[in-house]
XYZ file of C-alpha atoms in Angstrom:
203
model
C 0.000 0.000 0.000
C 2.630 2.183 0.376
C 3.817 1.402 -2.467
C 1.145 3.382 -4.103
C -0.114 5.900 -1.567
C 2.028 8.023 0.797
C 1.543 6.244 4.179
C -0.243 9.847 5.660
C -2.861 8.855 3.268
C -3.434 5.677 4.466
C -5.341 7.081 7.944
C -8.500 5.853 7.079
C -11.114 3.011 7.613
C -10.386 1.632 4.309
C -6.574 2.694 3.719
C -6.258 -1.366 1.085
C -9.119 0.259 -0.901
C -8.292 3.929 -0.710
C -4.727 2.532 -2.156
C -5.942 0.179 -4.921
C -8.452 3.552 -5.994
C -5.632 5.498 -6.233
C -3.535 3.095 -8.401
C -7.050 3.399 -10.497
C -8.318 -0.662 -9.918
C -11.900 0.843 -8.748
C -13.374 -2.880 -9.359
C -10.580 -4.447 -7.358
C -10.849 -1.920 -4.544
C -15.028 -2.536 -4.468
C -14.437 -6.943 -3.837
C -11.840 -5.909 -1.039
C -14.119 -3.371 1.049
C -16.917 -6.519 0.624
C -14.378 -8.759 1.803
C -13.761 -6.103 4.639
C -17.062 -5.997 5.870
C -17.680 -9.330 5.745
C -14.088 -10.005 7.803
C -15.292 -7.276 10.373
C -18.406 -8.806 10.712
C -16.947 -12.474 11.253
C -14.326 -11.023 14.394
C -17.653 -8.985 15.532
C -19.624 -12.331 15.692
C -17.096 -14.264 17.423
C -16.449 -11.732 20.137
C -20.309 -11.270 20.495
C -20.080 -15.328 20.799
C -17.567 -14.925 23.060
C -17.934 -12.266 25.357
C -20.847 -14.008 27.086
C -19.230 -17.127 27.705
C -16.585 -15.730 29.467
C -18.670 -14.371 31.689
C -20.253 -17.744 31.788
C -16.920 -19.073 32.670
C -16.499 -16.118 35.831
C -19.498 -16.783 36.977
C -18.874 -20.636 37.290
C -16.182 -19.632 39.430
C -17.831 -16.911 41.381
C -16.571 -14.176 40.197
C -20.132 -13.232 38.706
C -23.470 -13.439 39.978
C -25.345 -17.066 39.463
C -27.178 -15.518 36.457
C -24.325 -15.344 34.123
C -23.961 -18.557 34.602
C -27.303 -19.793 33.930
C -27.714 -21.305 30.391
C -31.235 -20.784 28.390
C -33.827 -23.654 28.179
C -34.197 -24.262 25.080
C -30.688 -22.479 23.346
C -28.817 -24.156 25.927
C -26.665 -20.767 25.352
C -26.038 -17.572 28.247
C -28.911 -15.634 27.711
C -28.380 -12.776 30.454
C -24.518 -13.237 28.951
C -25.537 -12.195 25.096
C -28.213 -10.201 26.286
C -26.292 -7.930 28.274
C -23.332 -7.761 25.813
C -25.228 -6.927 22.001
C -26.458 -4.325 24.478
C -23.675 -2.691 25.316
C -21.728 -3.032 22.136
C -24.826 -1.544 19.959
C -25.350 1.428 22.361
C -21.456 2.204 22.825
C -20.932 3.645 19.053
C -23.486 6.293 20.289
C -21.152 7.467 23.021
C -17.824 6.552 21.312
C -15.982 7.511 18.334
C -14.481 5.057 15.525
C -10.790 5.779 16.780
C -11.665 6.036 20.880
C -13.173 2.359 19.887
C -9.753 1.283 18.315
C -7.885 2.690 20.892
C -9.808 1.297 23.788
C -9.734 -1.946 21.493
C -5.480 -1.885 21.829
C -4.962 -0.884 24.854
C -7.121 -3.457 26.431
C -5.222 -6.333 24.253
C -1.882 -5.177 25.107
C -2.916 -5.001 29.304
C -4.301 -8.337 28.680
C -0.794 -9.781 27.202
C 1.004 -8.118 29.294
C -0.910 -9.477 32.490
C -0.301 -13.070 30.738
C 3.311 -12.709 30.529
C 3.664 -11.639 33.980
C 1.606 -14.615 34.892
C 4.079 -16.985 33.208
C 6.259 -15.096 35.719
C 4.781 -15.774 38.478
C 3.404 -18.680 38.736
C 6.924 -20.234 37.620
C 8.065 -18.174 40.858
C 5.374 -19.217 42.992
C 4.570 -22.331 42.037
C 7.654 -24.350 39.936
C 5.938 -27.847 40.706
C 2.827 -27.167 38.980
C 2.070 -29.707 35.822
C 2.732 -28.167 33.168
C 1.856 -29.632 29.457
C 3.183 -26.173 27.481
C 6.114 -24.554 28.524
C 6.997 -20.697 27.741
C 9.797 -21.229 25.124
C 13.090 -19.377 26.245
C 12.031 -18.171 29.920
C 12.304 -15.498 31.156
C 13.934 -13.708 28.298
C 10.140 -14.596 25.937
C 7.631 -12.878 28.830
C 10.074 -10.425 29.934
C 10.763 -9.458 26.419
C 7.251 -9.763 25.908
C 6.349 -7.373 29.115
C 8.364 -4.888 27.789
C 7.166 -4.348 24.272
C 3.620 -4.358 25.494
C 4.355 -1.270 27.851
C 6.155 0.328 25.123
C 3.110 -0.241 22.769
C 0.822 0.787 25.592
C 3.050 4.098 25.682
C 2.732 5.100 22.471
C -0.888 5.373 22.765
C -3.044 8.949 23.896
C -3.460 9.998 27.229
C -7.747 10.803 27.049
C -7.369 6.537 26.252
C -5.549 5.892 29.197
C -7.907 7.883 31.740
C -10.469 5.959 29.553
C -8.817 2.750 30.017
C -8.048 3.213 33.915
C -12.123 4.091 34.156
C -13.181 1.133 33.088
C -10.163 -1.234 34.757
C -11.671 0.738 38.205
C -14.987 -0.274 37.521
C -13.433 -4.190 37.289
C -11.698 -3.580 40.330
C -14.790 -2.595 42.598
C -16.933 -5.222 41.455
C -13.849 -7.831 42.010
C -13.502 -5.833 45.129
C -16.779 -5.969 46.466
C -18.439 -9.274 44.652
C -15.887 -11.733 43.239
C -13.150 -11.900 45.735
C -15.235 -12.916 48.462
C -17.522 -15.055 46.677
C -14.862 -17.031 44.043
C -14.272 -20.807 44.078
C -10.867 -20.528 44.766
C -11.498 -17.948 48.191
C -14.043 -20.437 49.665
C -11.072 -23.209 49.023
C -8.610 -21.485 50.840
C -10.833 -20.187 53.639
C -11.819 -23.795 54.388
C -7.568 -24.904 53.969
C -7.522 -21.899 56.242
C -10.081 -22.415 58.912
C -8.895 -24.651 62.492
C -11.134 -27.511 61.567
C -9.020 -28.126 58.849
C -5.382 -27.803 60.690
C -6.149 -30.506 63.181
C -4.183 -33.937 62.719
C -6.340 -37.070 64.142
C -5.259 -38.565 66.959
């Protein structure tokens, strides 16, 4: 593409077609934007199919209210889940731009990596014994390596997307805070490990 355009004209939604216009294939730049919908459409689907069962998944462990994880008679599929979550994504283009989207979109993936690498971290630190099918080729030079170009990318990006971002991370944190730390699988595990009925040795 920038082989035909200058890359400052390549800012836009459609910077394959706005390229193959320019070189004057008008036909050829029409099939890609149809393939480009129908590509956007595919991801949209799958995170719309996704979304939900992840909170599925959170609320199986407690993290979420029983409702999330209640699967609909006849579907067999989250309702509340997919409910809640065509909701929100068809309101939030009202309130958010195309590029706030995008950058909301990155910086989320990046914190998301990034929280994955320093798990691979961590739990080699915390736990070494645990079974482990896949191993993290070349530790700890891959996740540290992989920590810092995530920051870096995470840098690069506009502050108005970072108060954004640390918003909505808040709004995770109280209702971890308040709901899902308490509540989760794993906290009612280690409270009972925890409590005196559990310490005493028979006799």
């Amino acid at each position: 593409m920038t082989g035909l355009v200058p890359y400052e004209q390549l800012a836009t939604g459609d910077p394959l077609a706005r390229a193959l216009r320019v070189a004057g294939l008008d036909r050829l730049a029409t099939v890609m934007s149809l393939g480009a919908v129908i590509a956007v459409t595919a991801v949209l689907l799958v995170f719309q199919l996704g979304q939900p069962r992840i909170l599925y998944a959170m609320a199986r462990d407690g993290l979420l209210p029983p409702a999330f994880g209640r699967v609909h008679g006849r579907f067999r599929t989250p309702a509340l889940g997919t409910i809640l979550t065509g909701t929100f994504v068809g309101l939030m283009p009202t309130f958010i731009t195309q590029d706030q989207a995008l950058e909301l979109t990155n910086i989320g993936t990046l914190f998301a990596f990034l929280l994955v690498a320093l798990g691979v971290i961590a739990l080699r630190v915390r736990d070494p014994d645990r079974p482990r099918p896949f191993r993290c080729p070349g530790y700890p030079v891959t996740p540290v390596l992989a920590c810092v170009a995530c920051v870096a990318l995470m840098a690069g990006l506009p502050a108005t997307n970072w108060w954004r971002f640390a918003v909505w991370l808040a709004v995770g944190l109280v209702i971890y805070a308040r709901y899902g730390a308490k509540r989760s699988k794993l906290a009612q595990v280690n409270l009972v490990e925890s409590s005196p009925s559990s310490q005493r040795h028979p006799e």
